[in-house]
CSV table of C-alpha atoms and ligand atoms in Angstrom, one decimal:
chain,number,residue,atom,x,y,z
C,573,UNK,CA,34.3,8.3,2.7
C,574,UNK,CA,37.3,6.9,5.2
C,575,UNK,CA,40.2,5.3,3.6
C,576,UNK,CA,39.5,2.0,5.3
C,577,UNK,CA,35.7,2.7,3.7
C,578,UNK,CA,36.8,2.7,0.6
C,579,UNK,CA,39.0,0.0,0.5
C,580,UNK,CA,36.5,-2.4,1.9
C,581,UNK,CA,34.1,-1.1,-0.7
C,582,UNK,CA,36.6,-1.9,-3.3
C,583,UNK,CA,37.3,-5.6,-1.9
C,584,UNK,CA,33.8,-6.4,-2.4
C,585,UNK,CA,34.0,-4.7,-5.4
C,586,UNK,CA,36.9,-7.4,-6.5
C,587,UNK,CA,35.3,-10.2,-5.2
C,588,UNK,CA,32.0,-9.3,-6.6
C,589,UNK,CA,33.0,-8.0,-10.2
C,590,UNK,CA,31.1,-4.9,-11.5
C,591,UNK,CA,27.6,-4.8,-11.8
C,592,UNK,CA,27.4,-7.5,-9.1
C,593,UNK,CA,26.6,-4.6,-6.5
C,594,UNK,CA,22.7,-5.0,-6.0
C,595,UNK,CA,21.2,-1.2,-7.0
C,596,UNK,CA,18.2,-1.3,-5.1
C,597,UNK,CA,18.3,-3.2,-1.6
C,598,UNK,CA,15.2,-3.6,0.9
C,599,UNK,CA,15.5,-4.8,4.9
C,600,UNK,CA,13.0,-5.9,6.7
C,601,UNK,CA,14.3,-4.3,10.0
C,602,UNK,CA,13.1,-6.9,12.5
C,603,UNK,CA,14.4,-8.1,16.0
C,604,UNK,CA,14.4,-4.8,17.9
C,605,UNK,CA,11.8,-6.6,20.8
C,606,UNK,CA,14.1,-9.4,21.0
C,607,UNK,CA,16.9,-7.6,21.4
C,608,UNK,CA,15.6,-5.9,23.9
C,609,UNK,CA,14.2,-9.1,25.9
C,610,UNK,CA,18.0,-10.4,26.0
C,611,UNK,CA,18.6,-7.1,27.8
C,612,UNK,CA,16.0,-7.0,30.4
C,613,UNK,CA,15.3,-3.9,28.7
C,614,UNK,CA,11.7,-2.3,27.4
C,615,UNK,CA,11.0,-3.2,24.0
C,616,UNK,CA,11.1,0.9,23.1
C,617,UNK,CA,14.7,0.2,24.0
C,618,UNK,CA,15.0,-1.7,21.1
C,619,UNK,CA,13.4,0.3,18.7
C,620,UNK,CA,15.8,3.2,20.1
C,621,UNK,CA,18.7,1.0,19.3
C,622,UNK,CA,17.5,0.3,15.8
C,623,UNK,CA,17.5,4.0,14.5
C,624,UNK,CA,21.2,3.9,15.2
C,625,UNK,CA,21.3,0.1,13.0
C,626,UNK,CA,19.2,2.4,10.6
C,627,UNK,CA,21.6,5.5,10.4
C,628,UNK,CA,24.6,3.1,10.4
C,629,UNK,CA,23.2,1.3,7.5
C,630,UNK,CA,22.0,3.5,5.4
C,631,UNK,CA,26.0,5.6,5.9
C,632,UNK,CA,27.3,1.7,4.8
C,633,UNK,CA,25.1,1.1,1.6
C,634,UNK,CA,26.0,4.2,0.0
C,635,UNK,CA,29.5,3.3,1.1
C,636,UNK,CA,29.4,0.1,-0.8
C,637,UNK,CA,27.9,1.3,-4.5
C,638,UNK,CA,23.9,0.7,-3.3
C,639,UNK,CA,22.7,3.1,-4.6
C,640,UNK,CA,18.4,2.5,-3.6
C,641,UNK,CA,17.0,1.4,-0.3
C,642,UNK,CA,13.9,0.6,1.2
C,643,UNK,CA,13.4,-0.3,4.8
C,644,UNK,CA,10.4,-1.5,6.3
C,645,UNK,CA,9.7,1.0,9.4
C,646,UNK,CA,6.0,0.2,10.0
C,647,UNK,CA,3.7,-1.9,8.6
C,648,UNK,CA,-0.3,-1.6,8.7
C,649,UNK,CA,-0.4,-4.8,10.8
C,650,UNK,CA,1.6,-3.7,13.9
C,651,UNK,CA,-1.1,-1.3,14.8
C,652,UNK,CA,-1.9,-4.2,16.4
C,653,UNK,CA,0.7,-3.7,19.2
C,654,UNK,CA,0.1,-2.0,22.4
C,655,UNK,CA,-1.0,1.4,22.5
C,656,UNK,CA,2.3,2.8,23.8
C,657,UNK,CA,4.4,1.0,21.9
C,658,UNK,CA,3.0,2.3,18.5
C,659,UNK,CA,3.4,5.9,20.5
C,660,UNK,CA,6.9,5.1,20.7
C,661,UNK,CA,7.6,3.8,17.7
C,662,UNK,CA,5.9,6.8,15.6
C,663,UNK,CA,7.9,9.1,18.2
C,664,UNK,CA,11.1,7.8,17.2
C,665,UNK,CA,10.5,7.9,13.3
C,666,UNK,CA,9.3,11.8,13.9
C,667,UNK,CA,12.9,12.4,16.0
C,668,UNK,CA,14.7,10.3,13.0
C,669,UNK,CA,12.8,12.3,10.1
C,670,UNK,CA,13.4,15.5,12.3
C,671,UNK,CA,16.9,15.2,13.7
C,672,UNK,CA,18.3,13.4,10.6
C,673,UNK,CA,16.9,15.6,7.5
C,674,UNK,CA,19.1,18.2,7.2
C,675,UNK,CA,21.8,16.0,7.2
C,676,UNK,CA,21.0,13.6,5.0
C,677,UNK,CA,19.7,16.3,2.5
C,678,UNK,CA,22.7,17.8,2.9
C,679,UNK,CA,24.5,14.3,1.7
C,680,UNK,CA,22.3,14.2,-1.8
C,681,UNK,CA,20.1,11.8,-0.2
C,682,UNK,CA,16.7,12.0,-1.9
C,683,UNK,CA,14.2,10.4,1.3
C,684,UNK,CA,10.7,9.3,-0.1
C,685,UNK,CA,7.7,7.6,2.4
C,686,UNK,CA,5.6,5.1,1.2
C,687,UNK,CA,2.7,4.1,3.2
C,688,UNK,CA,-1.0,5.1,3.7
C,689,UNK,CA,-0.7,8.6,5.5
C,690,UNK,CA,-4.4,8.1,6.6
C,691,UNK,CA,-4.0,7.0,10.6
C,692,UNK,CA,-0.9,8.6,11.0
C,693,UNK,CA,-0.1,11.5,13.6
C,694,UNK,CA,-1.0,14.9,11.4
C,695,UNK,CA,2.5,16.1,12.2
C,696,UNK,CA,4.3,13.1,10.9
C,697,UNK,CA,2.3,13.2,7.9
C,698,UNK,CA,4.0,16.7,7.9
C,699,UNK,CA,7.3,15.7,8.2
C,700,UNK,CA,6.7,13.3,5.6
C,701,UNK,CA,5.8,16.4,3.0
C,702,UNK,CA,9.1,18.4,4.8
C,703,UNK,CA,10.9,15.1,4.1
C,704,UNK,CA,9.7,15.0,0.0
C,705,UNK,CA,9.9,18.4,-0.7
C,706,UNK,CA,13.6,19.4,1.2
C,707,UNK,CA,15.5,16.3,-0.5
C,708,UNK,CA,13.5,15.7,-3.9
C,709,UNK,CA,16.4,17.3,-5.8
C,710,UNK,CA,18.9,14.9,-4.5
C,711,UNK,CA,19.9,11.9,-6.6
C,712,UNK,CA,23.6,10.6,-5.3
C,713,UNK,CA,21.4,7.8,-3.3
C,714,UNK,CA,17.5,6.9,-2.5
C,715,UNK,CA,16.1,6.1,0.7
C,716,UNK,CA,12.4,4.9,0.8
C,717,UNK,CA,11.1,4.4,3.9
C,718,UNK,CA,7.7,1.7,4.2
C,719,UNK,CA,6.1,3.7,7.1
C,720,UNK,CA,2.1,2.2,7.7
C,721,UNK,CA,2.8,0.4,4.1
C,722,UNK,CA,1.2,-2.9,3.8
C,723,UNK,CA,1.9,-4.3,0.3
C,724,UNK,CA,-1.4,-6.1,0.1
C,725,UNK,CA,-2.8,-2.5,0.3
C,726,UNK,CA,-0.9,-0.9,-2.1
C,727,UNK,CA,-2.0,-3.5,-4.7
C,728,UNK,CA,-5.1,-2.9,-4.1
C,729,UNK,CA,-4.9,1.0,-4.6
C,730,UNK,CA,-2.7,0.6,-7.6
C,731,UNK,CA,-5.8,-1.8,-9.5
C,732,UNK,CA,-8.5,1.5,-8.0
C,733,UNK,CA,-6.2,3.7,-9.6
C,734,UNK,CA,-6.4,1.8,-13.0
C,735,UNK,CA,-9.6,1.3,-12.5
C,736,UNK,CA,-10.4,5.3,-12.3
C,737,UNK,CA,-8.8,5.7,-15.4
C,738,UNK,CA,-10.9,2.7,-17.4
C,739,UNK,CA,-13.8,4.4,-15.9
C,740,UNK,CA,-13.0,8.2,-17.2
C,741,UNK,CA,-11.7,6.6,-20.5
C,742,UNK,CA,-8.1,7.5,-20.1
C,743,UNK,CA,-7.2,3.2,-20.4
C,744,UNK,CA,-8.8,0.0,-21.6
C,745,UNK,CA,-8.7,-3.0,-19.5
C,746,UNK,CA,-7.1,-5.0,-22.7
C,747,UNK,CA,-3.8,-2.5,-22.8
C,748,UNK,CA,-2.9,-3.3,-18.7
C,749,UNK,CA,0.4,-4.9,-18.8
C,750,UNK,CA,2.8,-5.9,-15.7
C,751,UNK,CA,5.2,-3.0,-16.3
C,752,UNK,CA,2.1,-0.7,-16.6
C,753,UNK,CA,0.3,-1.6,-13.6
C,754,UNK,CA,4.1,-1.7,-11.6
C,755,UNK,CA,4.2,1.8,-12.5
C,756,UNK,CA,0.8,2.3,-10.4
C,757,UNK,CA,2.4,1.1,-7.2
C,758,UNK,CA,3.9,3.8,-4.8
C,759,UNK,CA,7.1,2.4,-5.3
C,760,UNK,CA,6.9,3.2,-9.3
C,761,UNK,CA,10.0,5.8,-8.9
C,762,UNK,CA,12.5,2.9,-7.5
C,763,UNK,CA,14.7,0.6,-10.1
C,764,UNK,CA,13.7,-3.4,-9.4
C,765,UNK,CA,13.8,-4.5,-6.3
C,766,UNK,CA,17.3,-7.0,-6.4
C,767,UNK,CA,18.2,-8.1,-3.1
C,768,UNK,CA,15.8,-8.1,0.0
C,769,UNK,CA,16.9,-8.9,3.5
C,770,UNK,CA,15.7,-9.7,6.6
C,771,UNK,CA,17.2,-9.9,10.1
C,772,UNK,CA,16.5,-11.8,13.3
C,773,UNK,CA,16.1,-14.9,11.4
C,774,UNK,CA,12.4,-15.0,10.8
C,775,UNK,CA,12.1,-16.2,6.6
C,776,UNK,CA,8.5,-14.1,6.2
C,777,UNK,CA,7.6,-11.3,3.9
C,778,UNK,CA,5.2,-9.9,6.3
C,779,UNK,CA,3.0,-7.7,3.6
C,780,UNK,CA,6.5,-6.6,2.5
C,781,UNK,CA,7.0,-5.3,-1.2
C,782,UNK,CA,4.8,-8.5,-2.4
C,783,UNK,CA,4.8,-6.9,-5.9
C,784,UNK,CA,8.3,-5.9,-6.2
C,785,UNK,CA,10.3,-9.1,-4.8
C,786,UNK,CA,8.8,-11.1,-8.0
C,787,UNK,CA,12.9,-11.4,-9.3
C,788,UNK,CA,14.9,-10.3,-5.9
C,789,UNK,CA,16.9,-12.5,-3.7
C,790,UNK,CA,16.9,-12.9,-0.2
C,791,UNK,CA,19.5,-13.1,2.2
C,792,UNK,CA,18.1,-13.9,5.7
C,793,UNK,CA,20.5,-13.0,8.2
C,794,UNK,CA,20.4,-14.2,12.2
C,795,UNK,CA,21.7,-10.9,13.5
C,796,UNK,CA,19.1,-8.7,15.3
C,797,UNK,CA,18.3,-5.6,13.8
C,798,UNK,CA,19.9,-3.0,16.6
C,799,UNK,CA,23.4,-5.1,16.5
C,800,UNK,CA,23.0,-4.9,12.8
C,801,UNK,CA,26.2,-3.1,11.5
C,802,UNK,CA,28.7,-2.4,8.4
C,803,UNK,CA,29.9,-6.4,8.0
C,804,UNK,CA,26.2,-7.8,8.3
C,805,UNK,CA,25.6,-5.9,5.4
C,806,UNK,CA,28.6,-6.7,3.1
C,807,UNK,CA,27.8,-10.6,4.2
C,808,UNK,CA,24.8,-9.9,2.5
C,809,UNK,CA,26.4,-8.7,-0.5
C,810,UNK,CA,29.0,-11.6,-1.0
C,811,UNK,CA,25.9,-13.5,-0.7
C,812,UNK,CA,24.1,-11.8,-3.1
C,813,UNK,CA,26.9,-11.8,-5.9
C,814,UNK,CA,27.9,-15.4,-5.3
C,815,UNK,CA,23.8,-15.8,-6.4
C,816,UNK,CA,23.1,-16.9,-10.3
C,817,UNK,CA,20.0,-14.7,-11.4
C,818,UNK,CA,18.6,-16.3,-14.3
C,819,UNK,CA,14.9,-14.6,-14.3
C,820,UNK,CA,13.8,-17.7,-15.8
C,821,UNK,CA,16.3,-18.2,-18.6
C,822,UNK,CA,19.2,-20.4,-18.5
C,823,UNK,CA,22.8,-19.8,-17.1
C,824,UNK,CA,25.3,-18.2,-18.8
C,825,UNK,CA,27.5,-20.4,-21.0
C,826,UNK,CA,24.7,-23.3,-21.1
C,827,UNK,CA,24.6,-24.9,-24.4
C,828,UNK,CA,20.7,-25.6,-25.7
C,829,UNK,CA,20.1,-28.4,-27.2
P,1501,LIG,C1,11.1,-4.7,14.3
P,1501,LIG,O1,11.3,-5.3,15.5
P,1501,LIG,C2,10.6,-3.3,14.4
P,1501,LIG,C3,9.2,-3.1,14.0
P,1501,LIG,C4,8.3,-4.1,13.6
P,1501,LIG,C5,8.6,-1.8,14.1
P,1501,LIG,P1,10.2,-6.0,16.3
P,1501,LIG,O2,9.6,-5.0,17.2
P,1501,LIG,O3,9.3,-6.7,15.4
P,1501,LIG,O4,11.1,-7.0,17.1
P,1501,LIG,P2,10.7,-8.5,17.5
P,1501,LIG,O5,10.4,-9.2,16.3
P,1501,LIG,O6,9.6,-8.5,18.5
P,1501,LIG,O7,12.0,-9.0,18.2
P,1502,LIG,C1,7.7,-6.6,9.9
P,1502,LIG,O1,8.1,-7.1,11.2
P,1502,LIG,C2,7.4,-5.2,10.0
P,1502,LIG,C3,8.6,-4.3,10.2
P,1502,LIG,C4,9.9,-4.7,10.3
P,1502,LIG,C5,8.4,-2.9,10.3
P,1502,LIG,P1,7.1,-7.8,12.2
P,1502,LIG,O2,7.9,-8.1,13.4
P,1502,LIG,O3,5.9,-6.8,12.4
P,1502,LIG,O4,6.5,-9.0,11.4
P,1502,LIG,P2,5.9,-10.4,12.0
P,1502,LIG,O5,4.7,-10.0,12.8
P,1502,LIG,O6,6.9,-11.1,12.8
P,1502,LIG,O7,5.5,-11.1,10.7
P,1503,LIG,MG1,9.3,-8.6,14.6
């Protein structure tokens, strides 16, 4: 970490206090097409612009104390874009899983893929094993990637997975509880979900972690994802520390009646 790194990390950390940090942060990555439009550029142009956002991002959470992420790559509704832009799109996650994996095993990053592998490219659903199986060991900072993950979906295979086990007597209906049924969901391996964000200005979860955003705050930002850098990110995290979480209890210091 870079001296200036560190001492930006420790400002927030004084304006923030401890524990203010959010542990598990999502982005919904969104504004590459735009970004692109401004440009007179193709739309892939974009997308190619946002793997750098991605790397730069993911180099500045661990930076500032995050230590989870989950960013929303690919989601089971934009199959419904054009042909050759889902073929670029899937080539630049195979480049970014390819040309990125050693390294960011190499940092103690442990990268997990959510998402139905059914419909994807056999040889991305391969670099999706490589992609468990080299960095499962690695702890110093999580990166989940939502690739052809639709939260809807994964509900639903979570309540066919409980269902299985009423059916082969391993559960009864009665004993289901939230946290039990949470632990069914692909993201089961992930602490709470505390701070979601999404760029470009839209204020939609777009089949995003439905489940999981039950207690998080969001932090909508206008910047578009490609021009998203180091300070977007620690805006969001003033943002998030100035916020009073109550989860449905009252302040701190209120007197009850
Ligand atoms: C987000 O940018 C990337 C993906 C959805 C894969 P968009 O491609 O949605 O960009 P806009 O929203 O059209 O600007
Ligand atoms: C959500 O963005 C999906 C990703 C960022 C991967 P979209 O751009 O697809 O969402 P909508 O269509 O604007 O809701
Ligand atoms: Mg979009």
């Amino acid at each position: 970490m870079a001296a200036d790194v560190a001492s930006q990390a420790s400002d927030i950390m004084a304006l923030t206090g401890a524990g203010s940090v959010p542990l598990h942060v999502a982005i919904i990555m969104d504004g590459n097409g735009r970004w692109a439009k401004a440009r007179g550029q193709m739309r892939t142009m974009g997308h190619k612009a946002g793997v750098g956002a991605l790397r730069r991002t993911i180099r500045a959470a661990g930076d500032l104390g995050v230590t989870h992420m989950t960013v929303f790559a690919f989601s089971t509704e934009n199959w419904r874009r054009p042909a050759a832009e889902v073929s670029d799109l899937m080539g630049l996650l195979r480049t970014f899983i390819e040309s990125d994996l050693a390294k960011l095993a190499k940092e103690g990053v442990c990268v997990r893929i959510i998402g139905q592998q059914d419909g994807l490219p056999k040889d991305i659903v391969e670099c999706v094993r490589k992609a468990h199986d080299d960095t499962r060991h690695n702890s110093r900072f999580f990166l989940q990637v939502a690739l052809n993950y639709g939260a809807q979906a994964d509900v639903v295979e979570a309540a066919k997975r409980f269902a299985a086990k009423v059916q082969a007597g391993e559960a009864n209906i009665e004993d289901l509880t939230p946290e039990m049924f949470g632990g069914l969901l692909s993201t089961h391996d992930l602490p709470p979900l505390d701070l979601m964000i999404r760029t470009s200005g839209e204020h939609r979860l777009s089949n995003f972690l439905l489940w999981e955003a039950a207690y998080a705050e969001f932090v909508f930002q206008d910047v578009l994802w490609p021009d998203y850098d180091r300070v977007h990110l620690e805006d969001a995290l003033k943002i998030f520390a100035e916020r009073d979480r109550r989860f449905g209890a009252v302040e701190a210091g209120h007197v009850s009646a």
